[in-house]
Amino acid sequence: MLPRLFEIPLGFTTLPIHTYGLMVLAGFLSGLWVAGRRAPSRGVSPELVTDLCVWLLLGGLAGSRLAYVLFYNRYDPVVMRWEFDWGLFDLLDGGLHPAGAVAGFVLVPLAAWWRSRRRKGGSPAEGAQDAPPPFPPRSRKGRLGLGALALLGGVVGARALHVGLNVSRYNFKLFAIWEGGIVFYGGLLGALAVGLIFLRRRRAPVLTTSDLIAPSVALGAAFGRIGCFLKGCCFGGVAEGLPWAVRFPRIVETVVRDGRAVQEVTGSPAFLHHRHACPLQVGPEATHSLPVHPTQLYEAAAMVVLFLLLSWYGSKRPRPGRVLASLGAGYGLWRFGLEFLRGDWHPHAVGLTLSQIVSLGVVAASVVLWLVVPAEGGPREGAAEKAS
C-alpha cells in the first residue's frame, strides 16, 4: 500500500499528495475522455458531457462524503471526540460576523444582476432555452425568492468570515476527502440527483445521456478501488492460507497531542481493526495485519469487466435507459456478493450490511427502470434527441 505518493514543501507546511485522491482524479479524467469520445456518435454534445461530468464529480463527492460522515462516524476515546464534528455549522456558538453578513447579502442580488446581462445580450435562441431570469424580478414569487437567497447569502457570508478569522477553533476534517472516507452508494445518489437537475435545466435527453455516461462510472469506480487498495481501506475478511491474500502494514506517524509531537500508530485500517479485534494474533509487536482478501482489487477487476460489457451493450443502441439500468443491476448484484468477503463492516439488519441492503434497492430500481421507463419514456427520449 502507498497512502501518500509524496509531499510538497510549502515553507510553513507541507502538502501531502494522497494516492487515493490521484486515483479518483485519474478515474474521472479517464471516464470523461471515454464519454467525450463517444458523445458525437450518440447525438450528444461533447461540451454537454464535459459540463455534466464536472457536476457529477461534485455531486458524487458531496454525496459520498456525506454518507460516510452520517453512517460511519467514529468516536475516538483517545481525544474524547467524534472523528467528524459539525461545529462548523453550529450557528448558535456566536460565530456570525456582521461584515460577512453584509457582503453575502449584497453579493446575491449583484450576482443576479450580472447573470441578467446575458439575457439582454444573448440571441433569441439562447433566451428561449437557458436564459437567466430578468433583474429585478418581475413577479412577486421571483422577488421573494431573491430575498430569501439574499438572506441565506448573508448567513453564509457571516459564518464563512467568522470561521476564516478563527480557523484554529474548528475541525475541517469533514472536508478531507483526499484522505479517503467516502461511500460509493452515497456518491451514486448524489451524482444522480445533481445530474438529473443539470440535464433537466439544459433540456437534454436524460436517459440517452445517462446511458452514455454509465460505462464511464464503472471505469471510474475501478480506478477508485485501486486507490482504496493503495490507502488500505475497504479491506477483505481474514483469509488464512489464501495464496493471493495480502497483509497491510502498521503505520506509525508523528502527531501533535496537547502541543507535543508524539509517535502514534495511525494505520493501516486493516492493522488497526485486527489489533483491536484480534489482540492475541496481532499483538503490540506486530508489524502487519492478518492476511485478508484483496477485495479492493476484486472490485477493480469486476468494474473493468462491467465497463467493457456496458460499452459493448451501448454500441448495440438499446432503448434509452437500459445501459443505465444494466449498470445499476450489475454493480448492485456484484456489491451484494462482495460484501460477504469484506472485513471492515458488520451486519446492519437481518444479517446484511448497510451496503447489501442498499444494493438490493438499487437492483430493484434498475429492474423497474429496465421494464417501465423505456415503454413510457423511450419514444419521447428519441424525439428529444432528434430535436436537439
Coordinates of C-alpha atoms in Angstrom, one line a residue:
M1 CA 0.0 0.0 0.0
L2 CA 1.1 3.6 -0.6
P3 CA -1.2 6.1 1.1
R4 CA 0.9 9.1 0.2
L5 CA 2.8 9.4 -3.0
F6 CA 4.9 12.4 -1.9
E7 CA 4.8 15.7 -0.1
I8 CA 5.3 19.2 -1.5
P9 CA 7.1 21.5 0.9
L10 CA 5.4 25.0 1.1
G11 CA 7.8 26.6 3.7
F12 CA 5.3 26.9 6.5
T13 CA 3.9 23.4 6.0
T14 CA 3.8 20.5 3.6
L15 CA 1.1 19.5 1.1
P16 CA 0.7 15.7 1.1
I17 CA -0.3 14.2 -2.3
H18 CA -2.5 11.2 -1.5
T19 CA -2.6 8.3 -3.9
Y20 CA -6.3 7.8 -3.3
G21 CA -7.1 11.3 -4.5
L22 CA -4.9 10.9 -7.5
M23 CA -6.7 7.7 -8.4
V24 CA -10.1 9.3 -8.1
L25 CA -8.8 12.1 -10.4
A26 CA -7.4 9.6 -12.9
G27 CA -10.8 7.7 -12.9
F28 CA -12.7 11.0 -13.5
L29 CA -10.4 12.1 -16.4
S30 CA -10.5 8.6 -18.0
G31 CA -14.3 8.4 -17.8
L32 CA -14.6 11.9 -19.1
W33 CA -12.3 11.1 -22.1
V34 CA -14.3 7.9 -22.9
A35 CA -17.7 9.6 -22.7
G36 CA -16.5 12.6 -24.7
R37 CA -15.1 10.4 -27.5
R38 CA -18.4 8.5 -27.7
A39 CA -20.7 11.5 -27.4
P40 CA -21.0 12.6 -31.1
S41 CA -22.0 9.1 -32.2
R42 CA -24.8 9.2 -29.7
G43 CA -26.0 12.6 -30.8
V44 CA -24.8 14.3 -27.6
S45 CA -22.7 17.4 -27.5
P46 CA -19.1 16.8 -26.1
E47 CA -19.4 20.2 -24.3
L48 CA -22.5 19.0 -22.6
V49 CA -20.7 15.8 -21.5
T50 CA -17.8 17.9 -20.0
D51 CA -20.1 20.2 -18.1
L52 CA -22.2 17.2 -16.9
C53 CA -19.2 15.2 -15.7
V54 CA -17.9 18.2 -13.7
W55 CA -21.3 18.4 -11.9
L56 CA -21.4 14.7 -11.5
L57 CA -18.0 14.7 -9.8
L58 CA -19.0 17.5 -7.4
G59 CA -22.4 15.8 -6.6
G60 CA -20.7 12.4 -6.2
L61 CA -18.0 13.7 -3.9
A62 CA -20.5 15.6 -1.8
G63 CA -22.9 12.6 -1.6
S64 CA -20.2 10.0 -0.9
R65 CA -18.7 12.1 1.8
L66 CA -22.0 13.0 3.5
A67 CA -23.0 9.3 3.5
Y68 CA -19.7 8.3 5.2
V69 CA -19.9 11.0 7.8
L70 CA -23.6 10.2 8.6
F71 CA -23.2 6.4 8.8
Y72 CA -19.6 5.7 9.7
N73 CA -18.6 8.5 12.0
R74 CA -16.4 7.0 14.8
Y75 CA -15.8 8.2 18.4
D76 CA -12.1 8.4 19.3
P77 CA -11.7 7.6 23.0
V78 CA -8.1 9.0 23.0
V79 CA -9.1 12.6 22.3
M80 CA -12.7 12.0 23.5
R81 CA -14.4 13.4 20.4
W82 CA -16.0 12.2 17.2
E83 CA -13.9 11.8 14.1
F84 CA -16.1 14.3 12.4
D85 CA -18.0 17.1 14.1
W86 CA -20.5 19.6 12.9
G87 CA -19.0 22.6 14.8
L88 CA -18.5 24.5 11.5
F89 CA -22.3 24.6 11.1
D90 CA -23.2 25.4 14.7
L91 CA -24.6 28.9 14.3
L92 CA -25.5 29.0 18.0
D93 CA -21.9 29.3 19.1
G94 CA -21.9 33.1 18.4
G95 CA -19.9 32.8 15.2
L96 CA -21.5 35.2 12.8
H97 CA -19.5 38.2 11.6
P98 CA -21.5 41.3 10.6
A99 CA -19.2 42.3 7.8
G100 CA -19.6 38.8 6.2
A101 CA -23.4 39.1 6.6
V102 CA -23.4 42.4 4.6
A103 CA -21.1 41.0 1.9
G104 CA -23.1 37.9 1.5
F105 CA -26.4 39.8 1.4
V106 CA -25.1 42.2 -1.3
L107 CA -23.4 39.6 -3.4
V108 CA -26.6 37.6 -4.1
P109 CA -28.5 40.4 -5.9
L110 CA -25.3 41.5 -7.5
A111 CA -24.8 38.0 -9.0
A112 CA -28.4 38.0 -10.2
W113 CA -27.9 41.3 -11.9
W114 CA -24.7 40.1 -13.6
R115 CA -26.5 37.0 -14.8
S116 CA -29.4 39.0 -16.2
R117 CA -26.9 40.8 -18.6
R118 CA -26.7 37.5 -20.5
R119 CA -30.5 37.8 -21.2
K120 CA -30.1 41.2 -22.7
G121 CA -27.1 40.4 -24.8
G122 CA -27.9 36.8 -25.8
S123 CA -29.6 35.7 -29.0
P124 CA -33.2 34.7 -29.2
A125 CA -32.3 31.0 -29.3
E126 CA -30.3 31.4 -26.2
G127 CA -33.0 33.3 -24.4
A128 CA -35.6 30.7 -25.2
Q129 CA -33.7 27.8 -23.6
D130 CA -31.2 28.7 -20.9
A131 CA -31.5 32.4 -20.2
P132 CA -31.3 33.6 -16.6
P133 CA -34.3 35.4 -15.1
P134 CA -34.5 39.2 -15.5
F135 CA -33.3 41.6 -12.9
P136 CA -35.0 42.9 -10.9
P137 CA -37.5 40.0 -10.8
R138 CA -40.9 40.9 -12.3
S139 CA -43.1 38.5 -10.4
R140 CA -43.8 38.5 -6.6
K141 CA -42.6 34.9 -6.4
G142 CA -39.3 35.9 -8.1
R143 CA -38.8 38.9 -5.6
L144 CA -39.5 36.6 -2.6
G145 CA -37.1 34.0 -4.0
L146 CA -34.3 36.6 -4.5
G147 CA -34.9 38.0 -1.0
A148 CA -34.7 34.5 0.6
L149 CA -31.4 33.8 -1.3
A150 CA -30.0 37.2 -0.2
L151 CA -30.8 36.3 3.5
L152 CA -29.2 32.9 3.0
G153 CA -26.2 34.6 1.4
G154 CA -25.9 36.9 4.4
V155 CA -25.9 33.9 6.9
V156 CA -23.4 32.0 4.8
G157 CA -21.2 35.1 4.5
A158 CA -21.3 35.9 8.2
R159 CA -20.4 32.3 9.1
A160 CA -17.7 32.0 6.5
L161 CA -15.9 35.2 7.6
H162 CA -16.1 34.2 11.3
V163 CA -14.7 30.7 10.6
G164 CA -12.0 32.2 8.4
L165 CA -10.9 34.5 11.2
N166 CA -11.0 31.7 13.8
V167 CA -9.6 28.7 11.8
S168 CA -7.9 27.1 14.8
R169 CA -11.2 26.7 16.7
Y170 CA -12.7 24.4 14.1
N171 CA -12.1 20.9 12.8
F172 CA -12.0 20.8 9.0
K173 CA -11.5 17.0 8.6
L174 CA -15.1 16.8 7.4
F175 CA -13.8 18.0 4.0
A176 CA -10.6 16.0 3.8
I177 CA -11.9 13.7 1.0
W178 CA -8.4 13.2 -0.3
E179 CA -7.6 11.1 2.8
G180 CA -10.4 8.6 2.0
G181 CA -13.7 8.1 3.7
I182 CA -16.3 8.1 1.0
V183 CA -19.2 5.7 0.3
F184 CA -19.8 4.6 -3.3
Y185 CA -23.6 4.5 -3.0
G186 CA -23.7 7.9 -1.4
G187 CA -21.7 9.2 -4.3
L188 CA -24.0 7.4 -6.8
L189 CA -27.1 9.0 -5.3
G190 CA -25.5 12.4 -5.1
A191 CA -24.4 12.2 -8.7
L192 CA -27.8 11.0 -9.9
A193 CA -29.6 13.9 -8.2
V194 CA -27.2 16.6 -9.5
G195 CA -27.1 15.0 -13.0
L196 CA -30.9 14.9 -13.2
I197 CA -31.2 18.6 -12.2
F198 CA -28.5 19.5 -14.7
L199 CA -29.9 17.6 -17.6
R200 CA -33.4 18.9 -16.9
R201 CA -32.2 22.5 -16.8
R202 CA -30.3 22.0 -20.1
R203 CA -33.3 20.3 -21.6
A204 CA -31.1 17.4 -22.7
P205 CA -32.3 13.8 -23.2
V206 CA -31.9 12.3 -19.7
L207 CA -31.9 8.6 -20.4
T208 CA -29.8 8.8 -23.6
T209 CA -27.1 11.0 -21.9
S210 CA -27.2 8.7 -18.8
D211 CA -26.6 5.7 -21.0
L212 CA -23.6 7.4 -22.5
I213 CA -22.1 8.2 -19.1
A214 CA -22.9 4.8 -17.4
P215 CA -19.8 2.9 -18.7
S216 CA -17.6 5.7 -17.5
V217 CA -19.0 5.4 -14.0
A218 CA -17.8 1.7 -13.9
L219 CA -14.4 2.8 -15.2
G220 CA -14.1 5.5 -12.6
A221 CA -15.1 3.0 -9.9
A222 CA -12.2 0.7 -11.0
F223 CA -9.7 3.5 -10.5
G224 CA -11.2 4.4 -7.2
R225 CA -10.9 0.9 -5.8
I226 CA -7.2 0.8 -6.8
G227 CA -6.9 3.9 -4.7
C228 CA -8.7 2.1 -1.9
F229 CA -6.1 -0.7 -2.1
L230 CA -3.2 1.8 -2.0
K231 CA -4.8 3.5 1.0
G232 CA -5.6 0.2 2.7
C233 CA -9.3 0.9 3.3
C234 CA -12.2 -1.4 2.2
F235 CA -10.2 -4.5 3.0
G236 CA -11.5 -8.0 3.0
G237 CA -12.1 -10.6 5.6
V238 CA -9.3 -12.8 7.1
A239 CA -8.1 -15.4 4.5
E240 CA -5.5 -17.6 6.1
G241 CA -3.8 -19.8 3.6
L242 CA -5.2 -18.0 0.5
P243 CA -2.2 -17.7 -1.9
W244 CA -3.1 -14.1 -3.0
A245 CA -4.1 -12.8 0.4
V246 CA -2.4 -9.6 1.4
R247 CA -1.2 -8.2 4.7
F248 CA -1.4 -4.5 5.4
P249 CA 1.4 -2.9 7.4
R250 CA 1.4 -1.0 10.7
I251 CA 1.9 2.7 10.0
V252 CA 3.5 5.0 12.7
E253 CA 3.3 8.7 12.3
T254 CA 4.2 11.8 14.3
V255 CA 1.0 13.5 15.6
V256 CA 0.5 16.5 17.8
R257 CA -1.2 15.8 21.2
D258 CA -1.6 18.7 23.6
G259 CA 1.0 20.7 21.9
R260 CA 3.6 17.8 21.9
A261 CA 4.7 15.7 18.9
V262 CA 4.3 12.0 19.7
Q263 CA 4.7 8.8 17.8
E264 CA 1.3 7.1 17.2
V265 CA 0.1 4.1 15.3
T266 CA -2.3 5.6 12.7
G267 CA -2.8 2.7 10.3
S268 CA -3.3 0.8 8.2
P269 CA -7.1 0.4 8.6
A270 CA -6.8 -3.4 8.5
F271 CA -4.0 -3.4 11.0
L272 CA -5.9 -1.2 13.5
H273 CA -9.0 -3.3 13.0
H274 CA -7.2 -6.6 13.7
R275 CA -5.2 -5.0 16.6
H276 CA -8.5 -4.3 18.3
A277 CA -10.5 -7.3 17.3
C278 CA -7.7 -10.0 17.4
P279 CA -5.2 -8.8 20.1
L280 CA -3.9 -12.4 20.6
Q281 CA -3.0 -12.7 16.9
V282 CA -1.9 -9.1 16.3
G283 CA 0.0 -8.1 19.4
P284 CA 1.9 -4.9 20.3
E285 CA 4.9 -6.0 18.4
A286 CA 3.1 -7.0 15.2
T287 CA 4.1 -5.2 12.0
H288 CA 1.3 -6.4 9.7
S289 CA -2.4 -7.2 9.8
L290 CA -3.7 -10.7 9.3
P291 CA -3.9 -12.0 5.7
V292 CA -7.1 -10.7 4.1
H293 CA -8.9 -10.9 0.8
P294 CA -7.8 -8.0 -1.5
T295 CA -11.5 -7.1 -2.1
Q296 CA -10.4 -3.7 -3.5
L297 CA -8.7 -5.4 -6.4
Y298 CA -11.6 -7.9 -6.8
E299 CA -13.9 -4.9 -7.4
A300 CA -11.4 -3.0 -9.6
A301 CA -11.2 -6.1 -11.9
A302 CA -15.0 -6.5 -11.8
M303 CA -15.6 -2.8 -12.7
V304 CA -13.2 -3.1 -15.7
V305 CA -15.3 -6.1 -16.9
L306 CA -18.5 -4.2 -16.3
F307 CA -17.1 -1.2 -18.2
L308 CA -16.4 -3.4 -21.2
L309 CA -19.8 -5.1 -21.1
L310 CA -21.6 -1.8 -20.8
S311 CA -19.6 -0.4 -23.6
W312 CA -20.4 -3.3 -25.9
Y313 CA -24.1 -3.2 -24.9
G314 CA -24.2 0.5 -25.5
S315 CA -22.8 0.1 -29.0
K316 CA -25.8 -2.0 -29.9
R317 CA -28.0 1.1 -29.4
P318 CA -30.5 -0.4 -26.9
R319 CA -33.6 1.6 -25.8
P320 CA -32.8 4.6 -23.7
G321 CA -32.3 3.9 -20.1
R322 CA -31.2 0.2 -20.4
V323 CA -27.5 0.8 -20.2
L324 CA -28.0 2.8 -17.0
A325 CA -30.3 0.0 -15.7
S326 CA -27.6 -2.6 -16.5
L327 CA -25.0 -0.5 -14.6
G328 CA -27.3 -0.4 -11.5
A329 CA -28.2 -4.1 -11.7
G330 CA -24.7 -5.3 -12.4
Y331 CA -23.0 -3.3 -9.7
G332 CA -25.8 -4.0 -7.2
L333 CA -25.5 -7.7 -7.6
W334 CA -21.7 -7.6 -7.5
R335 CA -21.6 -5.5 -4.4
F336 CA -24.1 -7.6 -2.6
G337 CA -22.0 -10.7 -3.1
L338 CA -18.7 -8.9 -2.4
E339 CA -19.9 -7.7 1.0
F340 CA -19.7 -11.3 2.2
L341 CA -15.9 -11.1 1.7
R342 CA -15.5 -7.7 3.3
G343 CA -13.9 -7.4 6.7
D344 CA -14.4 -3.8 7.6
W345 CA -18.2 -3.6 8.0
H346 CA -20.6 -5.5 10.3
P347 CA -24.2 -6.6 9.7
H348 CA -26.7 -3.8 10.0
A349 CA -30.1 -5.5 9.8
V350 CA -31.4 -9.1 9.2
G351 CA -27.8 -10.3 8.9
L352 CA -27.0 -7.9 6.0
T353 CA -24.7 -4.9 5.9
L354 CA -25.9 -1.5 5.0
S355 CA -24.3 -1.7 1.5
Q356 CA -26.1 -5.0 0.9
I357 CA -29.5 -3.5 1.8
V358 CA -28.8 -0.5 -0.5
S359 CA -27.7 -3.0 -3.2
L360 CA -31.0 -4.7 -3.1
G361 CA -32.8 -1.4 -3.5
V362 CA -30.5 -0.4 -6.4
V363 CA -31.1 -3.7 -8.2
A364 CA -34.9 -3.4 -7.7
A365 CA -34.8 0.2 -9.1
S366 CA -32.8 -0.9 -12.0
V367 CA -35.3 -3.7 -12.9
V368 CA -38.1 -1.1 -12.7
L369 CA -36.1 1.2 -15.0
W370 CA -35.5 -1.6 -17.5
L371 CA -39.1 -2.7 -17.6
V372 CA -41.1 0.5 -17.1
V373 CA -39.2 3.6 -18.2
P374 CA -38.4 2.5 -21.8
A375 CA -42.0 1.7 -22.5
E376 CA -43.1 5.1 -21.4
G377 CA -40.2 7.4 -22.0
G378 CA -38.4 5.8 -24.9
P379 CA -40.2 7.5 -27.7
R380 CA -40.1 10.9 -26.1
E381 CA -36.3 10.5 -25.5
G382 CA -35.8 9.6 -29.1
A383 CA -37.8 12.6 -30.3
A384 CA -36.0 14.9 -27.9
E385 CA -32.6 13.5 -29.2
K386 CA -33.6 14.2 -32.8
A387 CA -34.8 17.6 -32.0
S388 CA -31.5 18.5 -30.3

